[in-house]
Amino acid sequence: MASIFTPTNQKRLTNVAVVRLKKAGKRFEIACYPNKVTSWRNKIETDIGEVLQAETVFTNVSKGQVAKADDLMAAFGTESQKEVCLQILSKGELQVSEKERCANIESMFRDIATIISEKCVNPETNRPYPVTLIERAMRDIHFSVKPTKSTKQQALEAIKLLKETAALNIRRAHMRLKISIPAKDGKKVREKIKKLATKIEEEDFTEDLEMMFLIDPGCFRDVDEIVRSETKGKGHLEVVSLKDINDEEERLE
């Protein structure tokens, strides 16, 4: 029986998800495990070994044709298979059937709406919106899912669009913070915090300054910087709750 000769530059893989990137006039592909590409891009999966079926760059995965080192250097400036694989994984286009593409986009669309529901509230009731209502509002503003971007990043973009278009009366759920500041720095810190806080819930300045207040999550870094810099590291900042939400009869803290 005649033996079958397989060229050395061919490496055949099966049941793969292909990510393709065209660069310097050539096509480069990597072979990944199904469903792992999106997990990697959303930072759910962090082990590259669980994503790549082979740490190899191909010109055609289905035919098992491996890319030449000279082509990698010309297109990516390196011959490192791992480095090029990471670039393709980050910037390339996942090759899926039309049915799979639609299913993936619909799944990401719902995930984005779920994140918005978890992060935002109706300012009038201080309660989260149902995911279905957020989905409807996203469709009303024709929000388009980008498969290569993380759902968290797209949720933040969607929140901004929903506000700008007034499609939904929405705002980020406030964070509840507590600070303890040495007396000598208290007055200066208090004035700066009052400019950032949406509501001061508790304040005691009998000796050291103790304050509990609500802020927009986007201001957290500013508060942290004020506490650290104005007290030279002697102040204390505590996150009491990540979001202040009224949910039916229960207040989630």
PDB file of N, CA, C and O in Angstrom, residues 35 38 94-111 145 147 151:
ATOM      1  N   ASN A  35     -15.287  28.668  20.642  1.00  0.00           N
ATOM      2  CA  ASN A  35     -15.842  29.431  21.781  1.00  0.00           C
ATOM      3  C   ASN A  35     -14.788  30.072  22.684  1.00  0.00           C
ATOM      4  O   ASN A  35     -15.143  30.754  23.650  1.00  0.00           O
ATOM      5  N   THR A  38     -13.728  34.532  21.886  1.00  0.00           N
ATOM      6  CA  THR A  38     -14.504  35.578  22.557  1.00  0.00           C
ATOM      7  C   THR A  38     -14.171  35.629  24.047  1.00  0.00           C
ATOM      8  O   THR A  38     -14.062  36.716  24.630  1.00  0.00           O
ATOM      9  N   LEU A  94     -12.666  36.647  13.399  1.00  0.00           N
ATOM     10  CA  LEU A  94     -13.051  35.258  13.639  1.00  0.00           C
ATOM     11  C   LEU A  94     -13.905  34.764  12.488  1.00  0.00           C
ATOM     12  O   LEU A  94     -14.918  35.376  12.148  1.00  0.00           O
ATOM     13  N   GLN A  95     -13.497  33.656  11.864  1.00  0.00           N
ATOM     14  CA  GLN A  95     -14.209  33.103  10.716  1.00  0.00           C
ATOM     15  C   GLN A  95     -15.292  32.132  11.194  1.00  0.00           C
ATOM     16  O   GLN A  95     -14.996  31.077  11.746  1.00  0.00           O
ATOM     17  N   VAL A  96     -16.527  32.529  11.018  1.00  0.00           N
ATOM     18  CA  VAL A  96     -17.644  31.680  11.437  1.00  0.00           C
ATOM     19  C   VAL A  96     -18.709  31.677  10.345  1.00  0.00           C
ATOM     20  O   VAL A  96     -18.731  32.557   9.480  1.00  0.00           O
ATOM     21  N   SER A  97     -19.601  30.711  10.398  1.00  0.00           N
ATOM     22  CA  SER A  97     -20.696  30.660   9.437  1.00  0.00           C
ATOM     23  C   SER A  97     -21.672  31.794   9.754  1.00  0.00           C
ATOM     24  O   SER A  97     -21.653  32.361  10.853  1.00  0.00           O
ATOM     25  N   GLU A  98     -22.505  32.113   8.810  1.00  0.00           N
ATOM     26  CA  GLU A  98     -23.469  33.202   9.001  1.00  0.00           C
ATOM     27  C   GLU A  98     -24.393  32.905  10.181  1.00  0.00           C
ATOM     28  O   GLU A  98     -24.720  33.797  10.972  1.00  0.00           O
ATOM     29  N   LYS A  99     -24.786  31.644  10.313  1.00  0.00           N
ATOM     30  CA  LYS A  99     -25.657  31.247  11.427  1.00  0.00           C
ATOM     31  C   LYS A  99     -24.950  31.436  12.765  1.00  0.00           C
ATOM     32  O   LYS A  99     -25.522  31.970  13.724  1.00  0.00           O
ATOM     33  N   GLU A 100     -23.671  31.019  12.824  1.00  0.00           N
ATOM     34  CA  GLU A 100     -22.894  31.185  14.058  1.00  0.00           C
ATOM     35  C   GLU A 100     -22.666  32.659  14.360  1.00  0.00           C
ATOM     36  O   GLU A 100     -22.733  33.093  15.514  1.00  0.00           O
ATOM     37  N   ARG A 101     -22.370  33.437  13.309  1.00  0.00           N
ATOM     38  CA  ARG A 101     -22.126  34.866  13.495  1.00  0.00           C
ATOM     39  C   ARG A 101     -23.356  35.549  14.105  1.00  0.00           C
ATOM     40  O   ARG A 101     -23.242  36.334  15.046  1.00  0.00           O
ATOM     41  N   CYS A 102     -24.516  35.251  13.575  1.00  0.00           N
ATOM     42  CA  CYS A 102     -25.747  35.856  14.092  1.00  0.00           C
ATOM     43  C   CYS A 102     -25.997  35.448  15.536  1.00  0.00           C
ATOM     44  O   CYS A 102     -26.401  36.268  16.366  1.00  0.00           O
ATOM     45  N   ALA A 103     -25.748  34.168  15.839  1.00  0.00           N
ATOM     46  CA  ALA A 103     -25.950  33.672  17.205  1.00  0.00           C
ATOM     47  C   ALA A 103     -24.981  34.349  18.167  1.00  0.00           C
ATOM     48  O   ALA A 103     -25.354  34.729  19.287  1.00  0.00           O
ATOM     49  N   ASN A 104     -23.714  34.514  17.743  1.00  0.00           N
ATOM     50  CA  ASN A 104     -22.707  35.155  18.592  1.00  0.00           C
ATOM     51  C   ASN A 104     -23.051  36.614  18.856  1.00  0.00           C
ATOM     52  O   ASN A 104     -22.931  37.110  19.980  1.00  0.00           O
ATOM     53  N   ILE A 105     -23.484  37.309  17.804  1.00  0.00           N
ATOM     54  CA  ILE A 105     -23.825  38.728  17.947  1.00  0.00           C
ATOM     55  C   ILE A 105     -25.036  38.898  18.858  1.00  0.00           C
ATOM     56  O   ILE A 105     -25.073  39.792  19.706  1.00  0.00           O
ATOM     57  N   GLU A 106     -26.029  38.030  18.698  1.00  0.00           N
ATOM     58  CA  GLU A 106     -27.219  38.106  19.542  1.00  0.00           C
ATOM     59  C   GLU A 106     -26.865  37.832  21.007  1.00  0.00           C
ATOM     60  O   GLU A 106     -27.382  38.484  21.920  1.00  0.00           O
ATOM     61  N   SER A 107     -25.960  36.875  21.222  1.00  0.00           N
ATOM     62  CA  SER A 107     -25.522  36.560  22.581  1.00  0.00           C
ATOM     63  C   SER A 107     -24.764  37.740  23.194  1.00  0.00           C
ATOM     64  O   SER A 107     -24.986  38.091  24.357  1.00  0.00           O
ATOM     65  N   MET A 108     -23.885  38.353  22.421  1.00  0.00           N
ATOM     66  CA  MET A 108     -23.136  39.519  22.915  1.00  0.00           C
ATOM     67  C   MET A 108     -24.074  40.691  23.176  1.00  0.00           C
ATOM     68  O   MET A 108     -23.902  41.433  24.151  1.00  0.00           O
ATOM     69  N   PHE A 109     -25.076  40.854  22.308  1.00  0.00           N
ATOM     70  CA  PHE A 109     -26.049  41.940  22.476  1.00  0.00           C
ATOM     71  C   PHE A 109     -26.751  41.820  23.832  1.00  0.00           C
ATOM     72  O   PHE A 109     -26.878  42.799  24.573  1.00  0.00           O
ATOM     73  N   ARG A 110     -27.160  40.601  24.154  1.00  0.00           N
ATOM     74  CA  ARG A 110     -27.837  40.380  25.438  1.00  0.00           C
ATOM     75  C   ARG A 110     -26.870  40.551  26.610  1.00  0.00           C
ATOM     76  O   ARG A 110     -27.245  41.087  27.655  1.00  0.00           O
ATOM     77  N   ASP A 111     -25.633  40.109  26.439  1.00  0.00           N
ATOM     78  CA  ASP A 111     -24.630  40.283  27.497  1.00  0.00           C
ATOM     79  C   ASP A 111     -24.384  41.765  27.780  1.00  0.00           C
ATOM     80  O   ASP A 111     -24.243  42.168  28.935  1.00  0.00           O
ATOM     81  N   VAL A 145     -23.333  45.735  17.515  1.00  0.00           N
ATOM     82  CA  VAL A 145     -22.335  44.968  18.267  1.00  0.00           C
ATOM     83  C   VAL A 145     -21.075  44.776  17.420  1.00  0.00           C
ATOM     84  O   VAL A 145     -21.150  44.483  16.232  1.00  0.00           O
ATOM     85  N   PRO A 147     -17.969  42.388  17.210  1.00  0.00           N
ATOM     86  CA  PRO A 147     -17.506  41.095  17.726  1.00  0.00           C
ATOM     87  C   PRO A 147     -16.090  41.094  18.279  1.00  0.00           C
ATOM     88  O   PRO A 147     -15.747  40.267  19.118  1.00  0.00           O
ATOM     89  N   THR A 151     -17.463  42.932  25.697  1.00  0.00           N
ATOM     90  CA  THR A 151     -18.842  43.341  26.015  1.00  0.00           C
ATOM     91  C   THR A 151     -18.847  44.464  27.049  1.00  0.00           C
ATOM     92  O   THR A 151     -19.718  45.342  27.008  1.00  0.00           O
TER      93      THR A 151
END
